[in-house]
mmCIF file of C-alpha atoms in Angstrom:
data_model
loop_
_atom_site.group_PDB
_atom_site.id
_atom_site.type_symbol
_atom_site.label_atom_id
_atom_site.label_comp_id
_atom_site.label_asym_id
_atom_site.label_seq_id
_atom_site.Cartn_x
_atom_site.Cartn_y
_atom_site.Cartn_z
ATOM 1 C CA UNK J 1393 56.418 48.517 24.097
ATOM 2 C CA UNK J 1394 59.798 46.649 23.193
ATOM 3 C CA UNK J 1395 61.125 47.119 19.964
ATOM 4 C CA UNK J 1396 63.767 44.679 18.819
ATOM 5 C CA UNK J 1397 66.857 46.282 18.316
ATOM 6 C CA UNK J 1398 67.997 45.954 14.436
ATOM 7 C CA UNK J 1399 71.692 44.616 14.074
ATOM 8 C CA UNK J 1400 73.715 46.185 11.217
ATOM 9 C CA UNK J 1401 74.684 44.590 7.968
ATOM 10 C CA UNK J 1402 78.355 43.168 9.272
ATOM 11 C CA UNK J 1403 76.434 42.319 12.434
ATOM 12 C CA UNK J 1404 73.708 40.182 10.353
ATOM 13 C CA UNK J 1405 76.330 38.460 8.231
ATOM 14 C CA UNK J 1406 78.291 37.331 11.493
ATOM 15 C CA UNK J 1407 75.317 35.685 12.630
ATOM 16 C CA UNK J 1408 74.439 34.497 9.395
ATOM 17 C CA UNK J 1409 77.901 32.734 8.791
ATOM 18 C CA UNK J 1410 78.109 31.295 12.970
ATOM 19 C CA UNK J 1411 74.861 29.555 12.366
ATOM 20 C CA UNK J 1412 75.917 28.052 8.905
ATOM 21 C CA UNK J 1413 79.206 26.648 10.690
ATOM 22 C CA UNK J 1414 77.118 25.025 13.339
ATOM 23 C CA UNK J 1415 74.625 23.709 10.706
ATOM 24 C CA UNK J 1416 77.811 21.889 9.352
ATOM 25 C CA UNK J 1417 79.170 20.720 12.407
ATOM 26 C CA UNK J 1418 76.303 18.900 12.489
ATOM 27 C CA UNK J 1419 76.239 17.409 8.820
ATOM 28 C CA UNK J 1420 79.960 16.421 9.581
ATOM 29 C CA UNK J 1421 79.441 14.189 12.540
ATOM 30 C CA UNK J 1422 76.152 13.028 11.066
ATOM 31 C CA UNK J 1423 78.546 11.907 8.264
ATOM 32 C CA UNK J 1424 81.028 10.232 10.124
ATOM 33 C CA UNK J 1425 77.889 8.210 12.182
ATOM 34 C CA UNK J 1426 77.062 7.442 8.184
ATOM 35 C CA UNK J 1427 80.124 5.959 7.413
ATOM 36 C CA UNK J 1428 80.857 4.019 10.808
ATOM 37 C CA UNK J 1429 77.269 2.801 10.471
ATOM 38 C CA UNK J 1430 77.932 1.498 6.620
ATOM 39 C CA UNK J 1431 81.792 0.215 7.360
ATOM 40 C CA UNK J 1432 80.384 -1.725 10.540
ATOM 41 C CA UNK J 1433 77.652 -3.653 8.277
ATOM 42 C CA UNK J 1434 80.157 -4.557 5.466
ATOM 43 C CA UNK J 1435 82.841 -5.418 7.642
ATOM 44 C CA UNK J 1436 80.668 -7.717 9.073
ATOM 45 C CA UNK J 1437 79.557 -9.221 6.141
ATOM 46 C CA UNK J 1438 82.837 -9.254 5.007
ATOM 47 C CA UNK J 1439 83.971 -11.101 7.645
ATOM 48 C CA UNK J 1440 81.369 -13.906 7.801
ATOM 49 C CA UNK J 1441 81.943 -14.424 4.162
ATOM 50 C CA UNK J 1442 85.528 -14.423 4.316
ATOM 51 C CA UNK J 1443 84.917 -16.874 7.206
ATOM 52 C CA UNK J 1444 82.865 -19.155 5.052
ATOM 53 C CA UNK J 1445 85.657 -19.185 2.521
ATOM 54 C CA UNK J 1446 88.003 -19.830 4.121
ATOM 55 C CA UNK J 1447 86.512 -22.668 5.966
ATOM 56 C CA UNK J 1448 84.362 -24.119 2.371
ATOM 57 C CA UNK J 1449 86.121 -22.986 -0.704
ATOM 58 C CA UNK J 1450 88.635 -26.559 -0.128
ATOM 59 C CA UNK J 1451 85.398 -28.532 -0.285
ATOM 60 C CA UNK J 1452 84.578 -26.877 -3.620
ATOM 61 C CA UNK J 1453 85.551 -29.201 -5.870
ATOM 62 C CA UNK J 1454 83.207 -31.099 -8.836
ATOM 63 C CA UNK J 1455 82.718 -34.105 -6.339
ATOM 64 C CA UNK J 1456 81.153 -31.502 -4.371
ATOM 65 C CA UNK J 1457 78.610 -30.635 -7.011
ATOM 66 C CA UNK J 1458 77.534 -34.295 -8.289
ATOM 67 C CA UNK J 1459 77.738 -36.635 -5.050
ATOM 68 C CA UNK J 1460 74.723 -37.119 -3.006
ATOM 69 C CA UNK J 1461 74.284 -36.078 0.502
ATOM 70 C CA UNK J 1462 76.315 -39.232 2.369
ATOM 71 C CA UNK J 1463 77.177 -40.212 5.799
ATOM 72 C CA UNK J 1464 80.757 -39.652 5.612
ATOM 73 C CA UNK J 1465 81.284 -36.227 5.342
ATOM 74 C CA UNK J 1466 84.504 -36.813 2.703
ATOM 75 C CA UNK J 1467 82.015 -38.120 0.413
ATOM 76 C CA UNK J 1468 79.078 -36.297 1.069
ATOM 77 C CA UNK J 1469 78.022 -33.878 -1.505
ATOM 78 C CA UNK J 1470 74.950 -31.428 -2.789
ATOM 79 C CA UNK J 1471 73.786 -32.675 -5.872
ATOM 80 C CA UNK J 1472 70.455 -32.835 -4.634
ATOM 81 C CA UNK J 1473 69.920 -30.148 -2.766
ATOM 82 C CA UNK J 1474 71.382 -27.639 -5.537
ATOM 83 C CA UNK J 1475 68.562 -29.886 -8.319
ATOM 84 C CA UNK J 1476 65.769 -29.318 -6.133
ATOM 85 C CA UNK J 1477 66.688 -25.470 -5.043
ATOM 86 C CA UNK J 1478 66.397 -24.443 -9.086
ATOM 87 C CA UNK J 1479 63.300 -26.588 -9.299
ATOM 88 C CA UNK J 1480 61.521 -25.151 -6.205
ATOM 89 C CA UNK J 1481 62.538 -21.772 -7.771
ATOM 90 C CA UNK J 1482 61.071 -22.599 -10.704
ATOM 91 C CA UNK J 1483 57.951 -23.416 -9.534
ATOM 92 C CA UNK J 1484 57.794 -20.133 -7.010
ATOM 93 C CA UNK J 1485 58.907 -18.196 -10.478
ATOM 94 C CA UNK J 1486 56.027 -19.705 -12.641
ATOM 95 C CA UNK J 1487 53.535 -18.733 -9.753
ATOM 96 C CA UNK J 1488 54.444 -15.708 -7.881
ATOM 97 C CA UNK J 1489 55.659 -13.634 -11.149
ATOM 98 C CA UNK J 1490 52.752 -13.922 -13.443
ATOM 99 C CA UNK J 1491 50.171 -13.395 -10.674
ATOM 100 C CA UNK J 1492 51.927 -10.531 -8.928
ATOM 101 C CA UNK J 1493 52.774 -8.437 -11.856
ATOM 102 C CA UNK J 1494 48.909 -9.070 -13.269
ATOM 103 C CA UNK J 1495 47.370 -8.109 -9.316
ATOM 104 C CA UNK J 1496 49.869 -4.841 -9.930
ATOM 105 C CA UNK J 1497 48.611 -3.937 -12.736
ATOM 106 C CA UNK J 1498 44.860 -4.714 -11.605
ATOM 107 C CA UNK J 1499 45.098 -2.559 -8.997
ATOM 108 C CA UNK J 1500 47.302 0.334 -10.210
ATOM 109 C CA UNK J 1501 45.397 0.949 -14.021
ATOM 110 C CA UNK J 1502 42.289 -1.052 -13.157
ATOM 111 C CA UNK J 1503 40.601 -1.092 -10.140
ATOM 112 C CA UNK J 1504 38.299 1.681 -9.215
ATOM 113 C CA UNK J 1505 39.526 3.673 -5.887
ATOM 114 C CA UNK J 1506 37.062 2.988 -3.294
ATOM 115 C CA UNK J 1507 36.792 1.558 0.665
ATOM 116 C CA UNK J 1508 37.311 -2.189 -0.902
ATOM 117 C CA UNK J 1509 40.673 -1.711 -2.597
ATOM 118 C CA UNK J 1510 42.086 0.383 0.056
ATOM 119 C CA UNK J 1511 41.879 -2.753 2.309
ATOM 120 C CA UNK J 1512 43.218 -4.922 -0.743
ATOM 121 C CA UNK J 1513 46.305 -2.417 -0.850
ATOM 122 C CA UNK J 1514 46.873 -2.364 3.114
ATOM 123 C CA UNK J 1515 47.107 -5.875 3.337
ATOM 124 C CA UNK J 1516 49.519 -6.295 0.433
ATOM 125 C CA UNK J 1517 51.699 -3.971 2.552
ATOM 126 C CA UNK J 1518 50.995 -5.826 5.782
ATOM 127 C CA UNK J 1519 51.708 -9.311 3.864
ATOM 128 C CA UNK J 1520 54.929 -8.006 2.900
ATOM 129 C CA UNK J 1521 56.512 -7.801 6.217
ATOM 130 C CA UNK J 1522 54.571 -11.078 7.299
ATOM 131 C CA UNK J 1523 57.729 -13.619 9.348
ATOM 132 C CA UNK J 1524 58.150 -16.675 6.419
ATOM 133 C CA UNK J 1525 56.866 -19.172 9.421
ATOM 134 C CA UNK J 1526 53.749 -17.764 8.997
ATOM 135 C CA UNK J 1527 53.148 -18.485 5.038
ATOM 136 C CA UNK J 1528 54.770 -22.081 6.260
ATOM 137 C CA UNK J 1529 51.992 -22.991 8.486
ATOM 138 C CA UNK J 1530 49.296 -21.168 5.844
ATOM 139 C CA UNK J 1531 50.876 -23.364 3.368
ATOM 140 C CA UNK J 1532 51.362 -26.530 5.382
ATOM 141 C CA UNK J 1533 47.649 -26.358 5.883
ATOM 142 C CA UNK J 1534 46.220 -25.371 2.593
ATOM 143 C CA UNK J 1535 48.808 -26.938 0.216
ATOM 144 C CA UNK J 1536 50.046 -30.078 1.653
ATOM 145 C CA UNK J 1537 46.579 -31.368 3.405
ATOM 146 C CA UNK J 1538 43.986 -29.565 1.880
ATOM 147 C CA UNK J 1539 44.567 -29.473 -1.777
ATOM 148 C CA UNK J 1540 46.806 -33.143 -0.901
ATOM 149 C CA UNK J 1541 50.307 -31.755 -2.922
ATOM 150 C CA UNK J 1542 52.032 -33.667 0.373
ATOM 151 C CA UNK J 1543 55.515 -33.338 0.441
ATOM 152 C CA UNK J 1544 56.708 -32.005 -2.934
ATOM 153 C CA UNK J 1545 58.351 -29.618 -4.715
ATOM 154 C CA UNK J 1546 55.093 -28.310 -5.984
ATOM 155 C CA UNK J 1547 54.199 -27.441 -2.181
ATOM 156 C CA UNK J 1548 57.645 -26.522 -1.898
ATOM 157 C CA UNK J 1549 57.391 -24.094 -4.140
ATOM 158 C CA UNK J 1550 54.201 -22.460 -3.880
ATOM 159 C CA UNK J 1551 55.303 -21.762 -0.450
ATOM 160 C CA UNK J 1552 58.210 -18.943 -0.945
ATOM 161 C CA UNK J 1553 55.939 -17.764 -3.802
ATOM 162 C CA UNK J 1554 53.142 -16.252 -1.165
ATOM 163 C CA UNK J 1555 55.911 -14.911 0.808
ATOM 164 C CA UNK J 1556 57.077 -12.966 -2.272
ATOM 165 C CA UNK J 1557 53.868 -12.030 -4.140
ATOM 166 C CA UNK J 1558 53.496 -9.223 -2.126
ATOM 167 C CA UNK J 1559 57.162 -7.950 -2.598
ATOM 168 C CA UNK J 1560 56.352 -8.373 -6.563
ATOM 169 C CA UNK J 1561 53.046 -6.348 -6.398
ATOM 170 C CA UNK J 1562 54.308 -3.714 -4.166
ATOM 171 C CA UNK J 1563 57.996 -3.455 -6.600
ATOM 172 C CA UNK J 1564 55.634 -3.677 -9.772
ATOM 173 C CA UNK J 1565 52.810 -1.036 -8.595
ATOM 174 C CA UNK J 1566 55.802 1.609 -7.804
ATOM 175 C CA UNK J 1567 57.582 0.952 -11.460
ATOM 176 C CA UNK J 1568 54.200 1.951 -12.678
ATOM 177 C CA UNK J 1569 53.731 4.484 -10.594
ATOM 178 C CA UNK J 1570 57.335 5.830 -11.642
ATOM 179 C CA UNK J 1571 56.333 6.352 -15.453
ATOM 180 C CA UNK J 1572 55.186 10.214 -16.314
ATOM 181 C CA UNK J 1573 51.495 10.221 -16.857
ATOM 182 C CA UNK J 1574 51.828 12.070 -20.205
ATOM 183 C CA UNK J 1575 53.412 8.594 -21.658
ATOM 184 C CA UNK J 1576 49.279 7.609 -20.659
ATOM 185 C CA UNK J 1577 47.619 10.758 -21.866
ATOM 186 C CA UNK J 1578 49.890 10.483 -25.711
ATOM 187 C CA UNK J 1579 48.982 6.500 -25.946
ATOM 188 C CA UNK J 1580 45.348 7.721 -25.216
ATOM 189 C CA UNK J 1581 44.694 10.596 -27.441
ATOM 190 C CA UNK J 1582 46.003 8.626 -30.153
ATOM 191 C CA UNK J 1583 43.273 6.250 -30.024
ATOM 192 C CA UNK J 1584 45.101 3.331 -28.028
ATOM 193 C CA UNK J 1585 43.080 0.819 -25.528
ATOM 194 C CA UNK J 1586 44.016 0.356 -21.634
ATOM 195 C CA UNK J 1587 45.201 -2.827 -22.715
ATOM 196 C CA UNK J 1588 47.526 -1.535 -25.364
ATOM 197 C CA UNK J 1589 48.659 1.336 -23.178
ATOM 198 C CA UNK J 1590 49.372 -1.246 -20.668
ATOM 199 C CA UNK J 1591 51.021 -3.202 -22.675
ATOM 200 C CA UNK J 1592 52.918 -1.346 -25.291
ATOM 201 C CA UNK J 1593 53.792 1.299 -23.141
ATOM 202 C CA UNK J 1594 53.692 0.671 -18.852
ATOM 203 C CA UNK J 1595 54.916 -2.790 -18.991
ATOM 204 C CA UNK J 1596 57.611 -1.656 -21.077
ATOM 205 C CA UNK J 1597 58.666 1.237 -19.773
ATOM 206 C CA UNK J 1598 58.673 -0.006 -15.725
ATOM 207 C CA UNK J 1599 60.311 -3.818 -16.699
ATOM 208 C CA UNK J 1600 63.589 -2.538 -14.968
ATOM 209 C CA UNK J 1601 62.004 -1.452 -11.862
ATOM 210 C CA UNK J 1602 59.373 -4.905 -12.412
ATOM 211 C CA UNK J 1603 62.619 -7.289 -13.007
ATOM 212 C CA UNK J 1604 64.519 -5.737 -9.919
ATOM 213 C CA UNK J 1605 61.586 -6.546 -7.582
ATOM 214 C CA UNK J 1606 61.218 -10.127 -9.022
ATOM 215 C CA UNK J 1607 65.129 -10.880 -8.964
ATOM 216 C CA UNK J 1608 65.138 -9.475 -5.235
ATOM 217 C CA UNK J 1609 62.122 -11.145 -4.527
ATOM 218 C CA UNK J 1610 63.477 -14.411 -5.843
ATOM 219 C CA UNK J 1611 66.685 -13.669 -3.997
ATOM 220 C CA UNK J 1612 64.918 -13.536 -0.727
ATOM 221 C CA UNK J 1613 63.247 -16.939 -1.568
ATOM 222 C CA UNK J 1614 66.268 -19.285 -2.157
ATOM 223 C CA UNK J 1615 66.949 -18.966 1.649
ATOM 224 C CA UNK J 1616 64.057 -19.657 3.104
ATOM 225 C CA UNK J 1617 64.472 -22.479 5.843
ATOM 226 C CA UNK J 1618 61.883 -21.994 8.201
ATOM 227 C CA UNK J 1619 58.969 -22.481 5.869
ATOM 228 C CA UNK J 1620 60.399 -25.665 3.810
ATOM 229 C CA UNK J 1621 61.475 -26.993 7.210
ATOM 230 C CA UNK J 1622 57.355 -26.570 8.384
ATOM 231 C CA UNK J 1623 55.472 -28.137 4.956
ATOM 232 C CA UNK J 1624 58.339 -31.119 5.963
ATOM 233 C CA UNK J 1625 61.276 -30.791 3.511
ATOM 234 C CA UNK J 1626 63.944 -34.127 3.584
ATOM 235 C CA UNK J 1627 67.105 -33.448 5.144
ATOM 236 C CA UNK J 1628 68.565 -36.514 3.841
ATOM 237 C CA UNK J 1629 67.787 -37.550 0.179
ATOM 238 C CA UNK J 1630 70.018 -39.827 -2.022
ATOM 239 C CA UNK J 1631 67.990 -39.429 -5.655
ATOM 240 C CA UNK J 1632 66.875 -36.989 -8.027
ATOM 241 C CA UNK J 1633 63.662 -36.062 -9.243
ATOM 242 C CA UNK J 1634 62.284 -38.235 -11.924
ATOM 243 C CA UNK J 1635 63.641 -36.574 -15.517
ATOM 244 C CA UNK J 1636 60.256 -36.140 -18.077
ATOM 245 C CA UNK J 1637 60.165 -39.397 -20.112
ATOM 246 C CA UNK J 1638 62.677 -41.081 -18.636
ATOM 247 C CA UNK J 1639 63.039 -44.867 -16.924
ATOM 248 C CA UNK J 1640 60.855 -47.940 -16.897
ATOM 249 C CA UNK J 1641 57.884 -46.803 -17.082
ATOM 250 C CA UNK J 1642 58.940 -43.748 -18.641
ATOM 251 C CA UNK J 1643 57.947 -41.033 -15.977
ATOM 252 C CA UNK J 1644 55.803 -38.022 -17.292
ATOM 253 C CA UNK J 1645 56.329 -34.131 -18.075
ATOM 254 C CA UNK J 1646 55.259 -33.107 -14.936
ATOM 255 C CA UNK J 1647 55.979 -36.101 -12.106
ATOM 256 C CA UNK J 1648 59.056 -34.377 -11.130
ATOM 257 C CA UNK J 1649 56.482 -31.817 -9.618
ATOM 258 C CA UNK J 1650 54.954 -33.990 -6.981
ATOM 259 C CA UNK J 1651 58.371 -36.135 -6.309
ATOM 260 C CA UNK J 1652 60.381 -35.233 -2.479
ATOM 261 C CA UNK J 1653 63.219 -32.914 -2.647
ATOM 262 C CA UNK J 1654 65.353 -31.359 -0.329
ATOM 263 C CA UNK J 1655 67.185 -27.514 -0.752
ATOM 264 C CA UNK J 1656 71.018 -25.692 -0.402
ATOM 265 C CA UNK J 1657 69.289 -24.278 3.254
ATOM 266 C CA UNK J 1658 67.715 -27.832 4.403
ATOM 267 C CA UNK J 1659 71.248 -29.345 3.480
ATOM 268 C CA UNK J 1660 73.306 -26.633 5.228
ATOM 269 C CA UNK J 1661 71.205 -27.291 8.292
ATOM 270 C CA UNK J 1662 71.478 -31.165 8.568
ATOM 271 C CA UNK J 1663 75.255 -30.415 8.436
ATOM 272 C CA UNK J 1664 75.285 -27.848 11.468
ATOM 273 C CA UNK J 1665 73.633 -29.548 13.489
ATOM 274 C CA UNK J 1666 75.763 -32.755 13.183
ATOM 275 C CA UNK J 1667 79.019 -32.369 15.791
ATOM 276 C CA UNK J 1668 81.318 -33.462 13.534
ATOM 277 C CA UNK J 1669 83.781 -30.654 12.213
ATOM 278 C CA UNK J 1670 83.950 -32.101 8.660
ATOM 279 C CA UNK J 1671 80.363 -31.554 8.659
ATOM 280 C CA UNK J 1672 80.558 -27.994 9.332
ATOM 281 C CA UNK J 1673 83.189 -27.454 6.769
ATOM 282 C CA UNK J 1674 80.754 -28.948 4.405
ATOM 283 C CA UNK J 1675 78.055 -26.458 5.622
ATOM 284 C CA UNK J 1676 80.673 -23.642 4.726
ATOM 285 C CA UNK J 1677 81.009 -24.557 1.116
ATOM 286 C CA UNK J 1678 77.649 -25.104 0.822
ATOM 287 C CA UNK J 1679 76.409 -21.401 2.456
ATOM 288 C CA UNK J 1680 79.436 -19.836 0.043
ATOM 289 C CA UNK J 1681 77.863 -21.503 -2.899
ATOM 290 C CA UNK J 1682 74.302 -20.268 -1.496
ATOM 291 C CA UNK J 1683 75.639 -16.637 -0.763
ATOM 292 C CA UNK J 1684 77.411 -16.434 -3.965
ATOM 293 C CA UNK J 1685 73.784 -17.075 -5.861
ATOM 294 C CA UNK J 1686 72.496 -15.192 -4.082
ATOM 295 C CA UNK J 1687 74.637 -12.104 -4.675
ATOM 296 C CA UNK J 1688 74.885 -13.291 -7.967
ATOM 297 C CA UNK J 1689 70.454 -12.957 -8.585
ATOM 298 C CA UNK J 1690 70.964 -9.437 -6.806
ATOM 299 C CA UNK J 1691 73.897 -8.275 -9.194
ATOM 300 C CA UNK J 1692 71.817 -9.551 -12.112
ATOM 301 C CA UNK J 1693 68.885 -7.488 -11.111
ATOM 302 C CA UNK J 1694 71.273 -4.417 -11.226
ATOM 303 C CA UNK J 1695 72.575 -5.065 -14.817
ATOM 304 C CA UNK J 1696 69.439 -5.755 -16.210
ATOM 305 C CA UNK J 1697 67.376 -2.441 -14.839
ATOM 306 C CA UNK J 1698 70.681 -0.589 -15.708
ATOM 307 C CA UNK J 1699 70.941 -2.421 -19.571
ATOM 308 C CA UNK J 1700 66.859 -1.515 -19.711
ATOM 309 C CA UNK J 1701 66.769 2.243 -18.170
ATOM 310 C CA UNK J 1702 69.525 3.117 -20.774
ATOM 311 C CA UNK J 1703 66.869 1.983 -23.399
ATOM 312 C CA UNK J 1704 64.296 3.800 -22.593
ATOM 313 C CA UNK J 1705 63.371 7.293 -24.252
ATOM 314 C CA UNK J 1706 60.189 9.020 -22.551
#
């Protein structure tokens, strides 16, 4: 029988130390891939935005911002597509937030754990990396012929909201699942409810990690094109929506829900597809404006879970 043959102390640390030099051989180029990888995706970005800049920011001017979409492109402007992007993102707001931070908290403190909320939970994840078409023709179906909304901003924005509940319940279910279950077991044994450990103590402590998912999820939303485009979005629209008690007859609180509209993505489409190259200059200032909100909603979720963690003592 074979023994194997014991190496000596010096022998044993040679070995030792050639095997942690290879181990960081291997950290050090998996480093460099690292940083090539990250350096090729914000040069990238960096360059299409610079691109967009440099093409857009002389369009910016406060013409730009209140003229209506025209036929010359001098003159043309995105008054109404900037009007009904915060209104559609309204409505999406006042639907997908409330509903996906109550199914979160349903499911997480709630439910019971059996065969029937297992599904619930798997298709929540599926949903979540559903294509946006997809919720376009769901909604094109249910919203604009079934239920009869039509055209509207209403159907407008219900539509990104589906698209994002499931990125609220998933963000909002993992906040809660973040906080240290002795926060529960304290709020318990002194005599609180579910409800007012819910919401004196979860909701509070996981709002940063809530807010970032709904400011990301809302984010996500202001671009969509493909799904406004299906439930039949205007590309060209001269008017606003009808302001709450306003005009002859005076219109009411909530008309301006069911009135057309048109969005910044709708209106930065028209423009590229048009071959005229003052067009496409417009479409630049308009996709800098829509970048910069959209970096703007992202950088907002940041200081707000940062402003909120620093206030919380477990």
């Amino acid at each position: 029988m074979q023994t194997t043959p014991t190496l000596d102390p010096a022998q044993r640390t040679a070995s030792l130390r050639a095997l942690i030099r290879k181990h960081k051989r291997w950290d050090a180029l998996f480093g460099v891939v690292g940083v090539m990888a990250l350096m090729l995706g914000i040069l990238t970005l960096a360059a299409l935005f610079a691109g967009m800049a440099i093409d857009g920011i002389p369009r910016l001017t406060g013409d730009f911002f209140t003229s209506f979409p025209s036929r010359r492109a001098g003159e043309a402007g995105i008054l109404s597509a900037w009007v009904g992007s915060i209104l559609v993102m309204f409505v999406t707001a006042l639907f997908a937030v409330p509903v996906g931070i109550a199914g979160a908290i349903y499911l997480e403190e709630y439910a019971k754990k059996n065969w029937f909320t297992d599904i619930i939970e798997i298709n929540i994840s599926n949903l979540a990396g559903v294509p946006s078409i997809v919720y376009g023709l769901l909604a094109l179906g249910i919203f604009v012929y079934m239920f009869g909304f039509g055209q509207s901003i209403l159907s407008a924005g219900l539509t990104p909201a589906l698209g994002i509940l499931p990125i609220v319940i998933v963000t909002t279910r993992e906040a809660l699942r973040a906080i240290p279950q002795h926060i529960r077991e304290g709020a318990y044994a002194c005599g609180a409810s579910q409800w007012q450990v819910v919401s004196h103590h979860l909701v509070p402590y996981g709002l940063p990690g809530i807010l970032t998912g709904v400011i990301i999820g809302m984010a996500r939303a202001i671009g969509e094109t493909a799904p406004i485009i299906t439930i039949g979005a205007l590309t060209f629209i001269a008017f606003l929506p009808p302001v709450p008690f306003t005009g002859e007859p005076p219109a009411g609180l909530f008309d301006w829900v069911m009135s057309p509209f048109t969005v910044m993505p709708i209106q930065i489409f028209n423009w590229t597809s048009r071959p005229d190259p003052a067009f496409h200059q417009n479409a630049a200032a308009a996709s800098f404006i829509l970048v910069f909100m959209t970096l703007g909603m992202n950088g907002l979720a940041i200081w707000l879970r940062f402003r909120l963690r620093k206030n919380i003592k477990w």
